[in-house]
N, CA and C of each residue as an Amber inpcrd file, in Angstrom:
protein
   336
 -16.1130000   2.2830000  15.4720000 -15.2340000   2.8030000  14.4940000
 -14.0930000   1.8930000  14.2250000 -13.7860000   1.6960000  12.9090000
 -12.6570000   0.6900000  12.3960000 -11.3090000   1.3630000  12.5910000
 -10.7120000   1.2250000  13.6960000  -9.3980000   1.9590000  14.0710000
  -8.2640000   1.7140000  12.9310000  -8.2290000   0.5170000  12.4020000
  -7.2160000  -0.0030000  11.4840000  -7.3590000   0.9870000  10.1130000
  -8.6630000   0.9760000   9.6230000  -8.9530000   1.7880000   8.4600000
  -8.6240000   3.1790000   8.5890000  -9.0300000   3.6370000   9.8350000
  -8.7910000   5.1740000  10.1250000  -7.2760000   5.4070000  10.1870000
  -6.5860000   4.5620000  10.9330000  -5.0850000   4.8110000  11.1340000
  -4.2210000   4.7160000   9.6530000  -4.8280000   3.6250000   8.8620000
  -4.2700000   3.7020000   7.4610000  -4.4060000   4.9970000   6.8260000
  -5.7530000   5.5840000   6.9450000  -5.9480000   6.8730000   6.0910000
  -5.2260000   7.8720000   6.7330000  -4.9120000   8.0430000   8.0020000
  -4.1660000   9.0780000   8.6150000  -2.7780000   8.9290000   8.2740000
  -2.2390000   7.5920000   8.1660000  -1.0020000   7.3290000   7.7450000
  -0.6220000   7.8120000   6.3430000  -1.4980000   7.6580000   5.5030000
  -1.4740000   8.1510000   4.1760000  -1.4720000   9.7560000   4.1050000
  -2.1590000  10.3410000   4.9080000  -2.2220000  11.8100000   5.0040000
  -0.8650000  12.3540000   5.4250000  -0.2750000  11.5500000   6.5130000
   0.9450000  12.1040000   7.0740000   2.0720000  11.9690000   6.0180000
   1.9790000  10.6340000   5.3050000   3.0450000  10.4610000   4.3950000
   3.1470000  11.6670000   3.1650000   1.7150000  11.9860000   2.6960000
   1.7430000  13.1440000   1.7680000   2.3870000  14.4060000   2.2610000
   2.0130000  14.6280000   3.5070000   2.4850000  15.8640000   4.1530000
   3.9950000  15.9050000   4.3020000   4.5920000  14.7420000   4.5450000
   5.9320000  14.6730000   4.8130000   6.6880000  14.6560000   3.5190000
   6.1430000  14.1390000   2.4410000   6.5510000  14.1570000   1.2270000
   6.6920000  15.6530000   0.6020000   5.5030000  16.2780000   0.8560000
   5.3470000  17.6530000   0.3770000   6.4070000  18.5910000   1.0320000
   6.5290000  18.3910000   2.2140000   7.6190000  19.1520000   3.1210000
   8.9980000  18.8660000   2.4570000   9.2370000  17.6250000   2.2620000
  10.4980000  17.1610000   1.5760000  10.7140000  17.8260000   0.2360000
   9.8140000  17.9990000  -0.5520000   9.8590000  18.6100000  -1.9210000
  10.0130000  20.0690000  -1.9360000   9.3210000  20.7450000  -1.0000000
   9.1430000  22.2240000  -0.9900000   9.8130000  22.9570000   0.2260000
  10.1080000  22.2710000   1.4620000  10.5720000  23.0650000   2.5020000
  11.8140000  22.6050000   3.1420000  12.4080000  21.3790000   2.7080000
  13.6110000  20.7890000   3.3440000  14.8690000  21.0710000   2.4380000
  15.9690000  20.6240000   3.0820000  17.1740000  20.8170000   2.4640000
  18.1590000  19.8220000   3.0240000  19.3890000  19.6520000   2.1320000
  20.3910000  18.6180000   2.6610000  19.6860000  17.1280000   2.7290000
  20.2670000  16.4590000   3.6290000  19.8590000  14.9670000   3.7180000
  18.5220000  14.8480000   4.1560000  17.7640000  15.8700000   4.8460000
  16.3650000  15.8010000   5.0790000  15.5280000  15.6250000   3.9350000
  15.8300000  16.1010000   2.7920000  15.1870000  15.7940000   1.4980000
  15.0490000  14.2320000   1.3400000  16.0840000  13.6590000   1.3340000
  15.9880000  12.0420000   1.0340000  15.2040000  11.3200000   2.2510000
  15.5810000  11.7450000   3.3570000  14.8740000  11.2180000   4.5690000
  13.3110000  11.1540000   4.3920000  12.8540000  12.4950000   3.9990000
  11.3550000  12.7520000   3.8260000  10.9540000  11.7970000   2.7070000
  11.7130000  11.8960000   1.7710000  11.1340000  11.1040000   0.4830000
  11.0860000   9.5780000   0.6900000  12.0530000   9.1580000   1.3010000
  12.0290000   7.6630000   1.6340000  11.0240000   7.2830000   2.4400000
  10.9180000   8.0690000   3.5910000   9.8560000   7.7870000   4.7310000
   8.4270000   7.9990000   4.1650000   8.2720000   8.9730000   3.3710000
   6.8620000   9.1520000   2.8270000   6.5590000   8.0480000   1.7850000
   7.4710000   7.8150000   0.9850000   7.2870000   6.7230000   0.0210000
   6.8410000   5.4370000   0.7100000   7.6510000   5.0010000   1.6590000
   7.2430000   3.6740000   2.2340000   6.0400000   3.7750000   3.1230000
   5.8720000   4.8820000   3.7570000   4.6640000   4.9400000   4.4970000
   3.3960000   5.0110000   3.7100000   3.4070000   5.6860000   2.6510000
   2.1300000   5.8150000   1.7220000   1.9460000   4.4350000   1.0210000
   2.9400000   3.7420000   0.6400000   2.7060000   2.4000000  -0.0360000
   1.9400000   1.5130000   1.0130000   2.5370000   1.5860000   2.2150000
   2.1090000   0.6070000   3.3370000   0.6040000   0.9870000   3.8720000
   0.2970000   2.3320000   3.7730000  -0.9630000   2.8370000   4.1280000
  -1.9520000   2.2600000   3.2520000  -1.7190000   2.2010000   1.9240000
  -2.6200000   1.6300000   0.8210000  -2.5540000   0.0220000   1.2030000
  -1.3710000  -0.6410000   1.2950000  -1.3410000  -1.9290000   1.3950000
  -2.2220000  -2.3880000   2.5450000  -2.3530000  -1.4540000   3.7320000
  -3.0630000  -1.9670000   4.9930000  -4.6300000  -1.8060000   4.4620000
  -4.8800000  -0.8990000   3.7130000  -6.4760000  -0.9930000   3.2400000
  -6.7890000  -2.1000000   2.4510000  -5.8300000  -2.5860000   1.5040000
  -6.1050000  -3.9130000   0.6750000  -6.0420000  -5.0120000   1.7460000
  -5.1440000  -5.0130000   2.6080000  -5.1580000  -6.2070000   3.6070000
  -6.3820000  -6.4630000   4.2540000  -7.1680000  -5.4420000   4.7170000
  -8.3240000  -5.2910000   5.4830000  -9.3880000  -5.9350000   4.4770000
  -9.2530000  -5.5260000   3.2450000 -10.2740000  -5.9990000   2.1860000
 -10.1420000  -7.4930000   1.9650000  -8.9300000  -8.0120000   2.2400000
  -8.6130000  -9.4560000   1.9230000  -8.8580000 -10.2660000   3.2080000
  -9.1300000  -9.6310000   4.3230000  -9.3580000 -10.4390000   5.5390000
  -8.1170000 -10.6510000   6.3150000  -6.9580000  -9.7790000   5.9030000
  -5.7890000 -10.1610000   6.5370000  -5.4960000  -8.8090000   7.5900000
  -6.3440000  -8.6890000   8.5410000  -6.1090000  -7.4940000   9.4540000
  -4.7680000  -7.6530000  10.1760000  -4.3090000  -8.6050000  10.5240000
  -2.9770000  -8.5900000  11.1640000  -1.8350000  -8.0200000  10.2920000
  -1.8760000  -8.2630000   9.0220000  -1.0800000  -7.7760000   8.1120000
  -1.3240000  -6.2600000   7.9290000  -2.4200000  -5.8640000   7.9130000
  -2.8400000  -4.5310000   7.9580000  -2.2910000  -3.5830000   9.1430000
  -2.4280000  -4.3540000  10.3240000  -1.6640000  -3.6470000  11.6260000
  -0.1720000  -3.5610000  11.4000000   0.3270000  -4.7290000  10.6680000
   1.8870000  -4.6040000  10.5930000   2.3090000  -3.4220000   9.5300000
   1.4690000  -3.3120000   8.5190000   1.7020000  -2.2670000   7.5360000
   1.6790000  -0.9620000   8.2310000   0.6170000  -0.7420000   8.9750000
   0.3160000   0.6700000   9.5690000   1.3760000   1.0100000  10.6320000
   1.6210000  -0.1000000  11.5850000   2.7360000   0.1390000  12.6360000
   4.1730000   0.2610000  11.9310000   4.4780000  -0.5360000  11.0330000
   5.7750000  -0.5950000  10.4200000   5.9910000   0.5650000   9.7170000
   4.8680000   1.1330000   8.9520000   5.1230000   2.2680000   8.0840000
   5.2170000   3.5430000   8.9530000   4.5060000   3.4760000  10.2670000
   4.7000000   4.5650000  11.1010000   6.0790000   4.6870000  11.6130000
   6.5850000   3.5950000  12.1020000   7.8700000   3.5670000  12.7530000
   9.0330000   3.9370000  11.7620000   8.8270000   3.3330000  10.4110000
   9.7650000   3.5550000   9.4780000   9.7560000   4.9890000   9.0360000
   8.7380000   5.4470000   8.6620000   8.5650000   6.9460000   8.2340000
   8.9350000   7.9170000   9.2420000   8.2010000   7.8150000  10.5400000
   8.2320000   8.7740000  11.4990000   9.6780000   8.9480000  12.0140000
  10.3880000   7.9230000  12.1740000  11.9200000   7.8450000  12.5710000
  12.6770000   8.7520000  11.5410000  12.4620000   8.6410000  10.3330000
  13.1230000   9.4590000   9.2730000  12.7130000  10.9580000   9.4130000
  11.3900000  11.0770000   9.4940000  10.8560000  12.4980000   9.6280000
  11.4410000  13.2310000  10.8190000  11.6970000  12.4980000  12.0030000
  12.1630000  13.2130000  13.0370000  13.6130000  13.6220000  12.9440000
  14.3920000  12.7470000  12.2130000  15.8110000  13.1590000  11.9160000
  15.7900000  14.2750000  11.0180000  14.7790000  14.3490000   9.9780000
  14.7550000  15.4210000   8.9770000  14.3550000  16.8170000   9.6860000
  13.6800000  16.8290000  10.7600000  13.5080000  18.1840000  11.6270000
  14.4770000  18.5150000  12.5250000  15.6240000  17.5640000  12.4510000
  16.8690000  17.9990000  13.3840000  17.1040000  17.2420000  14.6320000
  16.2150000  16.1520000  14.8990000  16.3370000  15.2920000  16.0670000
  17.5620000  14.3840000  15.7990000  18.0530000  13.6660000  16.8580000
  19.3910000  13.0840000  16.7250000  19.2080000  11.7920000  15.7030000
  20.4250000  11.7290000  15.1330000  20.4160000  10.6790000  13.9300000
  20.5220000   9.3820000  14.4990000  20.6560000   9.0340000  15.8190000
  20.5690000   7.7420000  16.4060000  19.0740000   7.1780000  15.9850000
  18.0670000   8.2580000  15.9050000  16.7690000   7.5980000  15.5340000
  16.8050000   6.7540000  14.2970000  17.8230000   7.0350000  13.4060000
  17.9490000   6.0540000  12.3590000  18.0450000   4.6720000  12.6480000
  18.4660000   4.2890000  13.9810000  18.6580000   2.9200000  14.2470000
  17.2210000   2.2610000  14.4450000  16.2460000   3.1990000  14.6230000
  14.8830000   2.5760000  14.8040000  14.1690000   2.2860000  13.5260000
  14.6550000   2.9380000  12.4310000  14.0350000   2.6570000  11.3080000
  13.9800000   1.3410000  10.6970000  14.9550000   0.4760000  10.7870000
  14.9050000  -0.9000000  10.4320000  13.7520000  -1.9170000  11.1950000
  13.3780000  -1.5070000  12.4010000  12.4790000  -2.0000000  13.1420000
  11.0270000  -1.9580000  12.2670000  10.9840000  -0.7510000  11.8430000
   9.6270000  -0.5990000  10.9770000   9.6630000  -1.3790000   9.6230000
  10.9310000  -1.4190000   9.0530000  11.1000000  -2.2810000   7.8790000
  10.9640000  -3.6860000   8.1790000  11.2950000  -4.3270000   9.1010000
  11.1110000  -5.6880000   9.6440000   9.4620000  -5.9240000   9.7350000
   8.8910000  -4.9410000  10.4210000   7.4230000  -5.1330000  10.3770000
   6.7190000  -5.0040000   9.1570000   7.2140000  -4.2140000   8.2240000
   6.7830000  -4.2570000   6.8340000   6.7810000  -5.5220000   6.1530000
   8.0800000  -6.0640000   6.3180000   8.3150000  -7.2930000   5.6240000
   7.3900000  -8.5330000   6.2880000   7.2240000  -8.3730000   7.6170000
   6.3020000  -9.3840000   8.2320000   4.9560000  -9.1850000   7.8420000
   4.5350000  -8.1320000   7.6100000   3.1520000  -7.7290000   6.9280000
   3.0030000  -8.3840000   5.5800000   4.0380000  -8.2290000   4.6870000
   3.9600000  -8.8580000   3.3840000   3.9850000 -10.2700000   3.4530000
   4.7070000 -10.9470000   4.2320000   4.7770000 -12.4440000   4.4890000
   3.4610000 -12.9480000   5.1200000   2.8090000 -12.1540000   5.9770000
   1.5540000 -12.5940000   6.7170000   0.5410000 -12.4560000   5.6000000
   0.4700000 -11.3100000   4.8450000  -0.5510000 -11.2350000   3.6920000
  -0.5570000 -12.3030000   2.7850000   0.7200000 -12.7700000   2.4020000
   0.8270000 -13.8900000   1.5220000   0.3850000 -15.2230000   1.9910000
   0.6650000 -15.3810000   3.3400000   0.2740000 -16.6220000   3.9820000
  -1.3020000 -16.6440000   4.0090000  -1.9750000 -15.5420000   4.4140000
  -3.5030000 -15.4150000   4.5060000  -4.1170000 -15.6940000   3.1580000
  -3.5370000 -14.9680000   2.0870000  -4.1290000 -15.1560000   0.7560000
  -3.9380000 -16.5620000   0.3100000  -2.9090000 -17.2960000   0.6750000
  -2.6140000 -18.6380000   0.1220000  -3.4990000 -19.7480000   0.9000000
  -3.9370000 -19.3310000   2.0230000  -4.8620000 -20.1010000   2.8780000
  -6.2960000 -19.9090000   2.6950000  -6.5660000 -18.9110000   2.0440000
  -8.0510000 -18.3930000   1.8530000  -8.5570000 -18.9810000   0.4770000
  -9.6480000 -19.8100000   0.4200000 -10.0090000 -20.3360000  -0.6710000
 -10.7090000 -19.1810000  -1.6740000 -10.3680000 -19.0900000  -2.9100000
 -11.0010000 -18.1090000  -3.7910000 -11.6780000 -18.7490000  -4.8380000
């Protein structure tokens, strides 16, 4: 079983669910947290799938893990957990940036 592809797909599903909850069941600042988290997580679930196709599995793992940390920390605050969880969100962002940089490096080093 290809764990990276499965986790990317599950990440996409979680992102859609969080976005739907933000659009239909949340109020106050939770709406923006859910919207932002789902947006970033969904984009990076797709980016992970592309990274695998380009042979950049490391970038794929960074996209999946970074998207999860970024999104889930915001989702947890949206459902009422402490706001200090927002301090974890940038860790996910750094992993996402690292994923993009690694993907660029792999693509530039791969002959096409």
